[in-house]
Coordinates of C-alpha atoms in Angstrom, one line a residue:
Chain N
M358 CA 46.0 -7.0 4.8
I359 CA 43.2 -4.8 3.7
A360 CA 42.6 -1.7 5.9
T361 CA 39.1 -1.2 7.2
M362 CA 37.5 2.2 6.5
E363 CA 35.2 3.2 9.4
T364 CA 33.6 6.2 7.6
L365 CA 33.0 7.5 4.1
N366 CA 35.6 10.2 4.8
D367 CA 38.3 7.5 4.9
L368 CA 38.0 7.0 1.1
D369 CA 40.8 8.4 -1.0
A370 CA 39.7 10.3 -4.2
P371 CA 40.0 7.5 -6.8
T372 CA 38.3 4.9 -4.5
K373 CA 35.6 7.4 -3.7
S374 CA 34.7 7.8 -7.3
A375 CA 34.7 4.0 -7.7
V376 CA 32.3 3.7 -4.7
I377 CA 30.1 6.4 -6.3
D378 CA 30.0 4.4 -9.6
L379 CA 29.1 1.3 -7.7
L380 CA 26.4 3.0 -5.7
Y381 CA 24.8 4.4 -8.8
R382 CA 24.6 0.9 -10.3
L383 CA 23.1 -0.5 -7.2
A384 CA 20.6 2.3 -6.7
D385 CA 19.5 2.6 -10.3
D386 CA 18.9 -1.1 -10.6
A387 CA 16.9 -1.1 -7.4
I388 CA 14.7 1.9 -8.2
I389 CA 13.9 0.7 -11.7
I390 CA 13.1 -2.9 -10.8
G391 CA 11.0 -1.4 -8.0
H392 CA 9.2 0.8 -10.5
R393 CA 8.7 -2.2 -12.8
G394 CA 7.3 -4.2 -9.9
S395 CA 4.9 -1.4 -9.0
E396 CA 3.4 -1.6 -12.6
W397 CA 1.8 -4.9 -11.4
T398 CA 0.0 -3.2 -8.5
G399 CA -3.7 -4.0 -9.1
F400 CA -2.9 -6.2 -12.1
A401 CA -1.1 -9.3 -10.7
P402 CA -2.8 -12.6 -11.5
I403 CA -4.0 -13.3 -8.0
L404 CA -4.7 -11.0 -5.0
E405 CA -2.1 -12.5 -2.7
E406 CA 0.6 -12.2 -5.3
D407 CA -0.5 -8.6 -6.1
I408 CA 0.2 -7.6 -2.5
A409 CA 3.4 -9.6 -2.2
F410 CA 4.8 -8.3 -5.5
S411 CA 3.9 -4.7 -4.6
S412 CA 5.4 -5.0 -1.2
M413 CA 8.6 -6.3 -2.7
A414 CA 8.6 -3.4 -5.1
Q415 CA 8.4 -1.0 -2.1
D416 CA 11.4 -2.9 -0.5
D417 CA 13.4 -2.4 -3.7
M418 CA 12.6 1.3 -3.8
G419 CA 13.6 1.5 -0.1
H420 CA 16.9 -0.1 -0.9
A421 CA 17.4 2.4 -3.7
L422 CA 16.7 5.3 -1.4
T423 CA 19.4 4.2 1.1
F424 CA 21.9 4.0 -1.7
Y425 CA 20.9 7.4 -3.1
Q426 CA 21.2 8.8 0.5
M427 CA 24.8 7.4 0.7
L428 CA 25.5 9.0 -2.7
H429 CA 24.3 12.3 -1.3
E430 CA 26.6 11.9 1.7
L431 CA 29.4 11.5 -0.9
G432 CA 28.6 14.8 -2.5
E433 CA 26.2 13.7 -5.2
P434 CA 22.7 15.4 -5.7
D435 CA 19.9 14.6 -3.2
P436 CA 17.8 11.5 -3.9
D437 CA 14.8 13.3 -5.5
T438 CA 17.0 15.4 -7.9
N439 CA 18.9 12.2 -8.8
V440 CA 15.8 10.1 -9.5
F441 CA 13.5 12.7 -11.1
G442 CA 16.0 15.1 -12.6
R443 CA 18.6 12.8 -14.3
K444 CA 18.7 12.4 -18.1
L445 CA 18.5 9.0 -19.8
E446 CA 22.3 8.7 -20.5
Q447 CA 23.1 9.5 -16.9
W448 CA 21.4 6.4 -15.6
K449 CA 23.6 3.3 -14.8
C450 CA 21.0 0.5 -14.6
A451 CA 21.4 -2.8 -16.5
S452 CA 19.0 -3.5 -19.4
L453 CA 17.5 -6.4 -17.4
V454 CA 15.6 -4.0 -15.2
S455 CA 14.9 -1.4 -18.0
L456 CA 12.9 -3.8 -20.2
C457 CA 9.2 -3.4 -20.1
S458 CA 7.3 -6.5 -19.1
K459 CA 3.8 -5.2 -18.6
R460 CA 1.2 -8.0 -19.2
D461 CA 3.9 -10.7 -19.2
W462 CA 3.8 -12.2 -15.8
A463 CA 6.4 -15.0 -16.5
K464 CA 8.9 -12.4 -17.7
S465 CA 8.3 -10.2 -14.7
L466 CA 8.8 -13.1 -12.3
V467 CA 11.9 -14.4 -14.0
R468 CA 13.4 -10.9 -14.2
K469 CA 12.7 -10.3 -10.6
Y470 CA 14.3 -13.6 -9.7
F471 CA 17.4 -13.0 -11.8
Y472 CA 17.8 -9.6 -10.2
D473 CA 17.2 -10.8 -6.6
V474 CA 20.0 -13.5 -6.9
A475 CA 22.3 -10.8 -8.2
E476 CA 21.4 -8.3 -5.5
S477 CA 21.8 -10.9 -2.8
L478 CA 25.3 -11.7 -4.0
R479 CA 26.1 -8.0 -4.2
L480 CA 24.9 -7.4 -0.6
E481 CA 26.8 -10.5 0.6
S482 CA 30.0 -9.2 -0.9
L483 CA 29.5 -5.6 0.4
A484 CA 28.6 -7.0 3.9
Q485 CA 32.0 -8.7 4.1
G486 CA 33.7 -5.6 2.6
S487 CA 36.1 -3.1 4.1
L488 CA 33.9 0.0 3.9
V489 CA 32.1 -0.2 7.2
P490 CA 29.1 2.1 6.5
L491 CA 28.3 0.2 3.3
A492 CA 28.9 -3.2 4.9
Q493 CA 26.4 -2.3 7.7
L494 CA 23.9 -1.1 5.2
A495 CA 24.2 -4.3 3.2
R496 CA 23.7 -6.5 6.2
K497 CA 20.5 -4.6 7.0
L498 CA 19.1 -4.8 3.5
S499 CA 19.9 -8.5 3.0
S500 CA 17.1 -9.5 5.5
E501 CA 14.5 -8.3 3.1
K502 CA 16.3 -10.0 0.1
K503 CA 15.9 -13.3 1.9
Y504 CA 12.2 -13.2 1.4
H505 CA 12.5 -12.0 -2.2
L506 CA 14.6 -15.1 -2.9
M507 CA 12.2 -17.3 -1.1
H508 CA 9.4 -15.9 -3.2
G509 CA 11.4 -16.6 -6.4
H510 CA 12.4 -20.1 -5.4
M511 CA 8.8 -20.8 -4.7
W512 CA 7.5 -19.7 -8.1
M513 CA 10.3 -20.9 -10.5
P514 CA 9.7 -24.7 -10.3
R515 CA 5.9 -24.3 -9.9
L516 CA 5.6 -22.5 -13.2
G517 CA 8.6 -24.1 -14.9
Q518 CA 7.0 -27.5 -14.2
G519 CA 3.3 -26.5 -14.0
T520 CA 1.5 -26.9 -17.3
D521 CA 2.8 -27.0 -20.9
E522 CA 1.7 -23.4 -21.3
S523 CA 3.3 -22.2 -18.1
H524 CA 6.5 -24.0 -18.9
Q525 CA 6.6 -22.5 -22.4
L526 CA 6.0 -19.0 -21.0
M527 CA 8.8 -19.4 -18.5
Q528 CA 11.2 -20.8 -21.0
D529 CA 10.5 -17.9 -23.4
A530 CA 11.1 -15.5 -20.5
V531 CA 14.5 -17.2 -19.6
D532 CA 15.5 -17.2 -23.3
T533 CA 14.8 -13.5 -23.6
L534 CA 16.2 -12.3 -20.3
Y535 CA 19.2 -14.4 -19.7
P536 CA 21.5 -12.3 -21.9
H537 CA 20.3 -9.1 -20.2
A538 CA 20.8 -10.7 -16.8
L539 CA 24.5 -11.5 -17.7
G540 CA 24.7 -7.8 -18.7
M541 CA 24.2 -6.9 -15.0
F542 CA 27.9 -8.0 -14.5
E543 CA 29.3 -5.6 -17.1
S544 CA 32.7 -4.5 -15.8
T545 CA 33.4 -0.9 -15.2
G546 CA 36.5 1.1 -14.5
A547 CA 35.7 0.7 -10.8
D548 CA 36.2 -3.1 -10.6
D549 CA 39.9 -3.1 -9.9
L550 CA 39.9 -0.3 -7.3
L551 CA 36.9 -1.7 -5.4
D552 CA 38.6 -5.2 -5.4
Q553 CA 42.0 -3.8 -4.3
A554 CA 40.4 -1.8 -1.5
G555 CA 38.5 -4.9 -0.3
I556 CA 35.1 -3.1 -0.7
F557 CA 33.4 -5.3 -3.4
L558 CA 34.1 -8.4 -5.5
R559 CA 35.0 -8.1 -9.1
E560 CA 32.0 -8.3 -11.5
D561 CA 33.3 -11.4 -13.3
E562 CA 33.5 -13.2 -9.9
L563 CA 30.0 -12.1 -9.0
R564 CA 28.8 -13.3 -12.4
K565 CA 30.4 -16.8 -11.8
R566 CA 28.5 -17.1 -8.5
W567 CA 25.3 -15.8 -10.1
V568 CA 25.5 -18.3 -13.0
A569 CA 26.1 -21.2 -10.5
A570 CA 23.1 -20.2 -8.3
V571 CA 20.7 -19.6 -11.2
D572 CA 21.7 -22.6 -13.2
K573 CA 20.9 -24.9 -10.3
V574 CA 17.4 -23.5 -9.7
L575 CA 16.6 -23.3 -13.5
G576 CA 17.6 -27.0 -13.7
E577 CA 15.4 -27.9 -10.9
S578 CA 12.6 -26.0 -12.6
S579 CA 13.0 -27.9 -15.9
L580 CA 14.1 -24.7 -17.6
K581 CA 17.1 -24.6 -20.0
I582 CA 19.8 -22.0 -20.6
N583 CA 21.4 -21.1 -23.8
A584 CA 25.1 -21.6 -22.7
K585 CA 26.2 -19.5 -25.8
A586 CA 24.1 -16.5 -24.8
S587 CA 26.2 -13.4 -24.9
P588 CA 25.6 -10.6 -22.4
V589 CA 23.8 -7.4 -23.3
Y590 CA 26.1 -4.6 -22.1
G591 CA 25.7 -0.8 -22.2
G592 CA 23.5 0.0 -19.2
R593 CA 26.5 0.7 -16.9
S594 CA 27.8 3.4 -19.4
G595 CA 24.4 5.0 -20.1
K596 CA 23.3 3.2 -23.2
H597 CA 19.7 2.0 -22.6
P598 CA 16.8 0.4 -24.4
D599 CA 13.9 2.7 -25.5
D600 CA 11.9 1.1 -22.7
L601 CA 13.9 3.0 -20.1
A602 CA 13.3 6.3 -21.9
T603 CA 9.5 5.6 -21.8
L604 CA 9.7 4.7 -18.1
L605 CA 11.6 7.9 -17.2
D606 CA 9.2 10.0 -19.2
G607 CA 6.4 8.7 -17.0
M608 CA 8.3 8.6 -13.7
Q609 CA 9.8 12.1 -14.1
L610 CA 6.7 13.8 -15.6
V611 CA 5.2 15.5 -12.5
Y612 CA 8.6 16.5 -11.0
K613 CA 9.6 18.2 -14.3
L614 CA 6.5 20.4 -14.3
D615 CA 8.0 22.2 -11.4
P616 CA 11.2 20.9 -9.8
S617 CA 11.0 23.4 -7.0
A618 CA 7.5 22.4 -5.9
K619 CA 7.2 21.3 -2.2
W620 CA 5.3 18.1 -1.5
Chain B
M568 CA -21.2 -21.7 -9.5
N569 CA -17.9 -23.6 -9.1
D570 CA -15.2 -22.1 -6.9
T571 CA -12.3 -21.6 -9.3
Q572 CA -9.9 -20.3 -6.6
W573 CA -7.1 -22.3 -4.9
P574 CA -7.8 -23.9 -1.6
V575 CA -7.9 -21.7 1.6
Y576 CA -5.1 -21.9 4.2
E577 CA -5.7 -20.3 7.6
V578 CA -2.8 -18.1 8.8
F579 CA -1.5 -17.9 12.4
H580 CA 1.2 -15.6 13.5
Q581 CA 3.3 -15.3 16.6
Q582 CA 4.4 -11.8 17.7
A583 CA 7.1 -12.9 20.1
R584 CA 8.8 -16.2 21.0
G585 CA 6.9 -18.2 23.6
E586 CA 3.6 -16.4 22.9
A587 CA 0.7 -18.3 21.4
H588 CA 0.1 -18.3 17.6
I589 CA -2.9 -16.2 16.8
H590 CA -5.3 -16.6 13.9
V591 CA -5.0 -13.5 11.7
G592 CA -6.8 -14.5 8.4
S593 CA -6.4 -16.7 5.4
V594 CA -4.9 -16.9 1.9
H595 CA -5.6 -18.9 -1.2
A596 CA -2.7 -21.1 -2.4
P597 CA -2.2 -24.3 -4.3
D598 CA 0.0 -25.8 -1.6
A599 CA 1.3 -25.1 1.9
Q600 CA 4.7 -23.7 0.9
M601 CA 3.1 -21.1 -1.4
A602 CA 0.6 -20.3 1.3
L603 CA 3.4 -19.5 3.7
V604 CA 5.2 -17.3 1.2
M605 CA 2.0 -15.4 0.5
A606 CA 1.0 -15.2 4.2
K607 CA 4.3 -13.5 5.0
E608 CA 3.4 -10.4 2.9
Q609 CA -0.3 -10.4 3.6
Y610 CA -0.1 -10.5 7.4
C611 CA 3.5 -9.7 8.5
R612 CA 4.4 -6.6 6.4
R613 CA 3.2 -4.2 9.1
Q614 CA 3.1 -5.8 12.5
A615 CA 5.8 -7.7 14.4
C616 CA 6.1 -11.4 13.7
V617 CA 8.6 -14.0 14.6
N618 CA 6.9 -17.1 13.3
L619 CA 4.2 -18.0 10.9
W620 CA 1.9 -21.1 10.6
V621 CA -0.4 -22.0 7.8
A622 CA -2.9 -24.9 7.9
P623 CA -5.4 -26.1 5.3
A624 CA -8.8 -24.7 6.2
S625 CA -10.2 -28.1 5.2
A626 CA -8.3 -29.6 8.2
I627 CA -10.4 -27.6 10.7
L628 CA -13.5 -29.1 12.2
A629 CA -15.8 -26.4 13.6
T630 CA -19.0 -26.4 15.7
D631 CA -22.2 -25.2 14.1
Y632 CA -23.5 -21.8 15.1
Q633 CA -26.9 -23.4 15.4
D634 CA -25.6 -25.3 18.3
G635 CA -24.4 -22.1 19.9
D636 CA -26.8 -22.6 22.9
M637 CA -24.6 -25.5 24.1
F638 CA -22.1 -22.8 25.2
E639 CA -24.6 -21.1 27.4
H640 CA -24.8 -21.8 31.2
A641 CA -28.2 -23.0 32.3
T642 CA -27.4 -22.9 36.0
D643 CA -25.0 -20.9 38.2
K644 CA -21.4 -21.9 37.4
S645 CA -19.7 -19.2 39.4
Y646 CA -17.9 -22.0 41.3
R647 CA -15.8 -22.3 38.2
E648 CA -14.5 -18.8 38.6
S649 CA -12.0 -17.4 41.2
W650 CA -14.4 -14.6 41.9
G651 CA -17.0 -17.2 43.0
Y652 CA -15.1 -17.9 46.1
K653 CA -14.7 -16.0 49.3
T654 CA -11.0 -16.3 49.5
P655 CA -10.3 -13.0 47.8
K656 CA -12.4 -11.1 50.4
T657 CA -10.5 -13.0 53.2
I658 CA -7.2 -12.0 51.7
K659 CA -8.4 -8.4 51.5
K660 CA -9.5 -8.4 55.1
S661 CA -6.2 -10.0 56.3
K662 CA -4.2 -7.4 54.3
A663 CA -6.1 -4.6 55.9
S664 CA -5.5 -5.9 59.4
D665 CA -1.8 -6.4 58.6
K666 CA -1.7 -2.7 57.6
E667 CA -3.5 -1.8 60.8
S668 CA -1.1 -3.7 63.1
A669 CA 2.0 -2.3 61.3
K670 CA 1.0 1.3 62.3

C-alpha cells in the first residue's frame, strides 16, 4: 500500500530530489515548446490557426509556470531566475522541443502533437499519483491538454492524407522527429524512486503507452514509422542541440542586461 | 477575383447550460470538424462557454436589406404588446388600494 503525501513537506530527502528532477523535465519541456509555438505568432499559414497555435503556446507556458512555482516551493530559484538565468547545460528539456522548426509547419505540428500525447500521459499518471499537490495540479492542467490533443487529432489525418505534397512534408517531419520524441522518455535516476513512492510511472512504461497512442493515429493518417528508430537522448542530463543555445540566447537576452531590473 | 479561402462557418456559443446559443462570429475551415476546433480558440479563449455550434454559412438563407421595410409597422400594433393593454394600470390601482386597506 502506497502512502499518500498531502503536502510537499511530506517528501523525504531522496524522493524530494526525484520530484525536483521530474518537475524540471516537465517545466523545461513546457516552456520551450511554448516558446517554439510562439515563434509562429503572426506567421501561421491561416489566421484561425495562428490564433489557435499562439493560444496553445500560452497554455504550455502557463503549465511551465505552475511547475516552476512548485519547484520554488521546494526550495529551487524563483521562476524568472530559473527561466532567464539558467545556463544551457542546466536545462533538462528533451531535444524534441529544442529543435528549431521555423518555417516548417508540418514539423511544428507533428512535434506539438508528439509532445501533447506525452504531456497528457504524464499528467494522467501524476493525477493518479500519491503526491496530492502534484496530482491536483495535473488534474487542473489536463483540461487544456484535451483541446491540444483534439487540435492534433484534427490536423494529423488531414495533412497526412491531404495532397501528395502535404503527405510528404508530414512523413519527413515524422521521420526526423520520431527519434527525438522517443528521447522524451529518457530514464533518469529519479525513475525508481518516483515509481516506488507511487508519484509517477516509470519512463519506459510511459514510452510504451505513448508509442501505442501515436502509432494508432499515425496509421490512421497514412504516415509510417521507422520501427528501428533509436531514441535521441541527452536532454535530461543537459546535453542539447545547438538550436537550444540559440533559443536561450534570444529568450534570456533582455533579462541578462540587468537581472535586477523591475518590470 | 476568386475567393481562395476555405468556406465560412458561422459560430454560435452557449454561455451556460439551458441558455440559447448566440451567434459570435465566423471562421474559415475546409470542414465542420476543423471549424469547431478553430472556433474554440477564436471565440472561447476569453469568455465563458459550455457548448459550441458551427454551421456552414451557405446553409443560412437570409432576407434582403432592400426588403427591410417589410419589418416596419404601417399601423398601430400596440395590441401586440403587453403595454398596449390597460391591465397593468388596473393591477397598479388594485395594489395601491390593498396597501391603503392594510393600514
